[in-house]
Short mmCIF file of C-alpha atoms in Angstrom, two decimals:
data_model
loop_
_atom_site.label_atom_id
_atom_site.label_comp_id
_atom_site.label_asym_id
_atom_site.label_seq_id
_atom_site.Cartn_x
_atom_site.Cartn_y
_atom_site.Cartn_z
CA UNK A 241 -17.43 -4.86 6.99
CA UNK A 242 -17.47 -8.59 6.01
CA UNK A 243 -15.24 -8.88 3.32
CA UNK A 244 -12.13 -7.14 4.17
CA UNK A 245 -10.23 -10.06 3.01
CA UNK A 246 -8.56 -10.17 -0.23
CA UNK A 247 -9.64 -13.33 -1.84
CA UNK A 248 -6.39 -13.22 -4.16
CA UNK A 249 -4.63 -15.73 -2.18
CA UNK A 250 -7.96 -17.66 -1.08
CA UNK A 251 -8.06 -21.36 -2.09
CA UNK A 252 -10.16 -21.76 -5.39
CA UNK A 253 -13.00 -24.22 -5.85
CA UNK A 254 -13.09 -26.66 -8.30
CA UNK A 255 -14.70 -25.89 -11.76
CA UNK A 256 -14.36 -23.74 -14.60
CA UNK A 257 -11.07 -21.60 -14.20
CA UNK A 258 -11.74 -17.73 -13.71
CA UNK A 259 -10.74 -15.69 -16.66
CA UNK A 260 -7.92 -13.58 -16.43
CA UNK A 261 -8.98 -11.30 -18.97
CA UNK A 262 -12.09 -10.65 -16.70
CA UNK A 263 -10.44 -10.35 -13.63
CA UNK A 264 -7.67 -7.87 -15.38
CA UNK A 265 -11.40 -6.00 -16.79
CA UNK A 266 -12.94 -5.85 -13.01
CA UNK A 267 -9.45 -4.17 -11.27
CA UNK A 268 -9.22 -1.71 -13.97
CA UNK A 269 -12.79 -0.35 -14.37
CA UNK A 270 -12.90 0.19 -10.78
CA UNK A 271 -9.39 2.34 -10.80
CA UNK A 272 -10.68 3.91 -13.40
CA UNK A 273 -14.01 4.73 -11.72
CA UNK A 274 -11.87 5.89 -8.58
CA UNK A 275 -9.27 7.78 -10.52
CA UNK A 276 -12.92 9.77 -12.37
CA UNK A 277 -13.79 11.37 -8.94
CA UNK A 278 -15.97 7.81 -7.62
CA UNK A 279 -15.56 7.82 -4.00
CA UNK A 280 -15.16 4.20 -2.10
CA UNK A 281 -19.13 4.99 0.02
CA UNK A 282 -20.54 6.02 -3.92
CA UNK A 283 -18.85 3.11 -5.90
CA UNK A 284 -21.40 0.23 -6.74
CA UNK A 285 -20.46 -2.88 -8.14
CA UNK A 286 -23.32 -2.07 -10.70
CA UNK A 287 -20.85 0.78 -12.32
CA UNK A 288 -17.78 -1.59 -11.83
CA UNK A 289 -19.58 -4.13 -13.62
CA UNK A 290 -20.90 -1.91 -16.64
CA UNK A 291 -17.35 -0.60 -16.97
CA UNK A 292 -15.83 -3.47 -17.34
CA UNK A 293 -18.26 -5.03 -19.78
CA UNK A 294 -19.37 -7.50 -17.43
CA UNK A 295 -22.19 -9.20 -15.43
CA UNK A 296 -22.51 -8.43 -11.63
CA UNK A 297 -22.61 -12.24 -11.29
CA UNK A 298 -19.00 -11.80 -12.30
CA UNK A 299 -17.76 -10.23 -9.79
CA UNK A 300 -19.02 -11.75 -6.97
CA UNK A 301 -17.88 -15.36 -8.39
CA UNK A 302 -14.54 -13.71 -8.25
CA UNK A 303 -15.02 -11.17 -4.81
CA UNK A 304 -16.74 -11.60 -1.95
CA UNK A 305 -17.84 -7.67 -1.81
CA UNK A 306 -16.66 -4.16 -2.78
CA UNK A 307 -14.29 -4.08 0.03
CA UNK A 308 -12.37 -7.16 -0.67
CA UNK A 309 -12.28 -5.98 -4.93
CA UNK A 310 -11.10 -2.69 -3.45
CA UNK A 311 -8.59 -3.82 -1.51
CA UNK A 312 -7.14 -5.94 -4.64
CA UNK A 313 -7.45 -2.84 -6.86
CA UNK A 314 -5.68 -0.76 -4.66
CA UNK A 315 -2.76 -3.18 -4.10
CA UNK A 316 -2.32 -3.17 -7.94
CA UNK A 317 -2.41 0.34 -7.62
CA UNK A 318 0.37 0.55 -4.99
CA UNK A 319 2.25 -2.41 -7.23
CA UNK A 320 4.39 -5.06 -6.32
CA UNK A 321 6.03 -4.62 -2.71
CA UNK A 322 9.62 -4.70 -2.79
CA UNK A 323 11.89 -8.02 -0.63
CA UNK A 324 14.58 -6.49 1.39
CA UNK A 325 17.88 -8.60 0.32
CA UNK A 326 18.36 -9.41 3.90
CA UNK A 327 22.23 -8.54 3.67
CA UNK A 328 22.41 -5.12 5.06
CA UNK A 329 19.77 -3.56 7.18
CA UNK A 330 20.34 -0.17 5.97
CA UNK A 331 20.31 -1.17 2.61
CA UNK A 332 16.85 -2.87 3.01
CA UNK A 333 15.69 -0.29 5.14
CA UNK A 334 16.21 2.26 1.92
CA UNK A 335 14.49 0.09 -0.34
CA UNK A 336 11.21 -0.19 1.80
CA UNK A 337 11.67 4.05 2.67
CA UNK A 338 11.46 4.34 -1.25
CA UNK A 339 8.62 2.45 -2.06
CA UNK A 340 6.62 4.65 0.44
CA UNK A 341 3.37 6.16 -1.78
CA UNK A 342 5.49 5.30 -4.67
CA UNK A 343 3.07 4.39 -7.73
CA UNK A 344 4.10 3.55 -11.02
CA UNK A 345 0.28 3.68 -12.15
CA UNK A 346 -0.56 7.28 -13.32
CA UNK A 347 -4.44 7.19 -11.29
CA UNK A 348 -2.55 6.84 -8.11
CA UNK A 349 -1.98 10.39 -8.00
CA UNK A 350 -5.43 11.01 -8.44
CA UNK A 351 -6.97 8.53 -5.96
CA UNK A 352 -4.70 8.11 -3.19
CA UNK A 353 -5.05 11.74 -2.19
CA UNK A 354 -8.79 11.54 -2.46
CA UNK A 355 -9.00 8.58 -0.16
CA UNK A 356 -7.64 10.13 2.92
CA UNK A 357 -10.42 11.54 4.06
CA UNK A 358 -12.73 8.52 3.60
CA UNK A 359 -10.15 6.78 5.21
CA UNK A 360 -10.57 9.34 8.34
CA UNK A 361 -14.25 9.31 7.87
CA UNK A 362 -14.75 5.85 8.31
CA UNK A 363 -13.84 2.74 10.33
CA UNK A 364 -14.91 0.37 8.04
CA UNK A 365 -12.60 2.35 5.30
CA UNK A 366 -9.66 2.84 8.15
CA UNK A 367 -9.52 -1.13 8.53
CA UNK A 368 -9.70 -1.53 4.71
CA UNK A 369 -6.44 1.04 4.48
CA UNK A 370 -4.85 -1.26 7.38
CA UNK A 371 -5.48 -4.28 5.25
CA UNK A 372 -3.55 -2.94 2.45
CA UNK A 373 -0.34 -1.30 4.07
CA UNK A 374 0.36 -3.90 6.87
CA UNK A 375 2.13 -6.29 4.44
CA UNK A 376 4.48 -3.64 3.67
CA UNK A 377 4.62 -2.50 7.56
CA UNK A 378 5.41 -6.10 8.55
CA UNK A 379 8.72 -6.23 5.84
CA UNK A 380 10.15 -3.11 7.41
CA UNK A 381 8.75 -4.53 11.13
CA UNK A 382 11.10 -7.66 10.70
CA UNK A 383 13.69 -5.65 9.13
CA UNK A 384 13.82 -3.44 12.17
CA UNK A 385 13.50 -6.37 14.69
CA UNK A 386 16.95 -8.30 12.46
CA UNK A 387 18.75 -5.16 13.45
CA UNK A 388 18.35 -5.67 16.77
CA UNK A 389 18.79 -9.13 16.94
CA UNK A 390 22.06 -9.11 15.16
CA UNK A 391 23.18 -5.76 17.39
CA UNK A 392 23.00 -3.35 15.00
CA UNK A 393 20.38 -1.56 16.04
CA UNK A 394 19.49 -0.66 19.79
CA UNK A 395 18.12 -2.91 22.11
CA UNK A 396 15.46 -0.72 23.45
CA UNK A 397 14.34 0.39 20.00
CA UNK A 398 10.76 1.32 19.79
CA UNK A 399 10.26 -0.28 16.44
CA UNK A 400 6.53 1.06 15.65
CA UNK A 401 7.60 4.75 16.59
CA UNK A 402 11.01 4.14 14.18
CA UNK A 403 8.50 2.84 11.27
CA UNK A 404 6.52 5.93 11.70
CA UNK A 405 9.70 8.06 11.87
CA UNK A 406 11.26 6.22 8.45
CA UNK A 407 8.06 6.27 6.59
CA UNK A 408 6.20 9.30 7.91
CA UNK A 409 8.37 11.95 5.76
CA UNK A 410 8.84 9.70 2.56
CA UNK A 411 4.88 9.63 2.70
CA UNK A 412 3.94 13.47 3.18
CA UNK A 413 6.77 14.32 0.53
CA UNK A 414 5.28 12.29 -2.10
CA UNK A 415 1.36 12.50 -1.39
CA UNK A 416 1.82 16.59 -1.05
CA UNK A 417 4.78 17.31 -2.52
CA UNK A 418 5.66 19.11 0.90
CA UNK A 419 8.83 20.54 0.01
CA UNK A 420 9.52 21.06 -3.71
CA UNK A 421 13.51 21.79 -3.22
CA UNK A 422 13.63 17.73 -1.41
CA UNK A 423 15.35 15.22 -4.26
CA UNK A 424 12.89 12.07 -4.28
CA UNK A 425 15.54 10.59 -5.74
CA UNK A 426 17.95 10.52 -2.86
CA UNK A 427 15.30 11.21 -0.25
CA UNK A 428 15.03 7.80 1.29
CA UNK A 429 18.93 7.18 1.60
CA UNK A 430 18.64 10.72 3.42
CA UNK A 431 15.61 9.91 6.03
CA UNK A 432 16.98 6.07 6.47
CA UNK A 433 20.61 7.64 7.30
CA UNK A 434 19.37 10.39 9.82
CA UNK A 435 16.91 8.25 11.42
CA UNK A 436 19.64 5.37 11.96
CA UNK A 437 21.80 7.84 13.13
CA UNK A 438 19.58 8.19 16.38
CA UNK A 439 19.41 3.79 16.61
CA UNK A 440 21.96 2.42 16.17
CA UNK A 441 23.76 0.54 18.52
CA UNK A 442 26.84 3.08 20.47
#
């Protein structure tokens, strides 16, 4: 795959400036393709292009590839990630628990679950998923890593094993809906509290 990367935050060359109105076109014909049954191998930029009203010449002024519009597409899907206050590790430990497969688009529930097992399928799609979550792995990562630097948390703390354990039951509740009697509501402060309860520093 050579365009995993994103070109959102890639320096722009000089020249006419891109249209917003296109790029806003592009992002939402291809959630809409996904959300219509499209899967990542059988989307083409020719139907992203049609969809959005636009020439293919478009798109690849503005993306590299399908990978790296996908990968932009999806992170609008997922929305803005949250910033931990830095004040209280719990506290920003809860926030990043409840933005786990939290959407506020409507299509998420209709893609996400249909990309896990292209995601299993492939590498290629595996290392586009990574791509896409590891921002939001990294906030809780140095979250974790504050705790123990300050004390709160213990020093041997296995801090990939924790993320897994914070994020692991936030992410099968929402994507499945595992247990229908769990309150999403307070569901984070619940896993967050439990899980810290096995941490923290005696």
């Amino acid at each position: 795959m050579s365009d995993m990367t994103s070109t959102a935050d890639a320096p722009r060359s000089p020249g006419r400036p891109r249209s917003l109105r296109a790029d806003e076109a592009i992002i939402e014909a291809t959630l809409d393709l996904l959300a219509e049954g499209s899967s990542i191998e059988t989307l083409s930029i020719e139907a992203i292009a049609a969809r959005a009203g636009v020439g293919k010449a478009t798109i690849y002024r503005r993306w590299p590839g399908k990978d790296a519009l996908l990968i932009d597409a999806l992170r609008r899907l997922k929305g803005i990630q949250p910033q931990p206050a830095g004040h209280s590790v719990r506290d920003d430990l809860v926030l990043l628990v409840g933005a786990v497969g939290h959407n506020i688009d409507p299509r998420a529930a209709k893609i996400m679950p249909c990309l896990v097992p292209e995601v299993n399928r492939s590498p290629d799609h595996f290392q586009l998923y990574q791509n896409i979550i590891e921002p939001r792995r990294k906030l809780m990562r140095e979250v974790l890593r504050r705790g123990v630097a300050t004390g709160e948390l213990r020093a041997d703390l296995d801090i990939e094993l924790t993320m897994a354990l914070l994020t692991g039951p936030m992410l099968i509740q929402r994507l499945l809906r595992w247990h229908p009697e769990l309150d999403d509501r307070i569901l984070p402060e619940r896993i967050v509290d439990n899980v810290l309860d096995g941490i923290r520093t005696r």
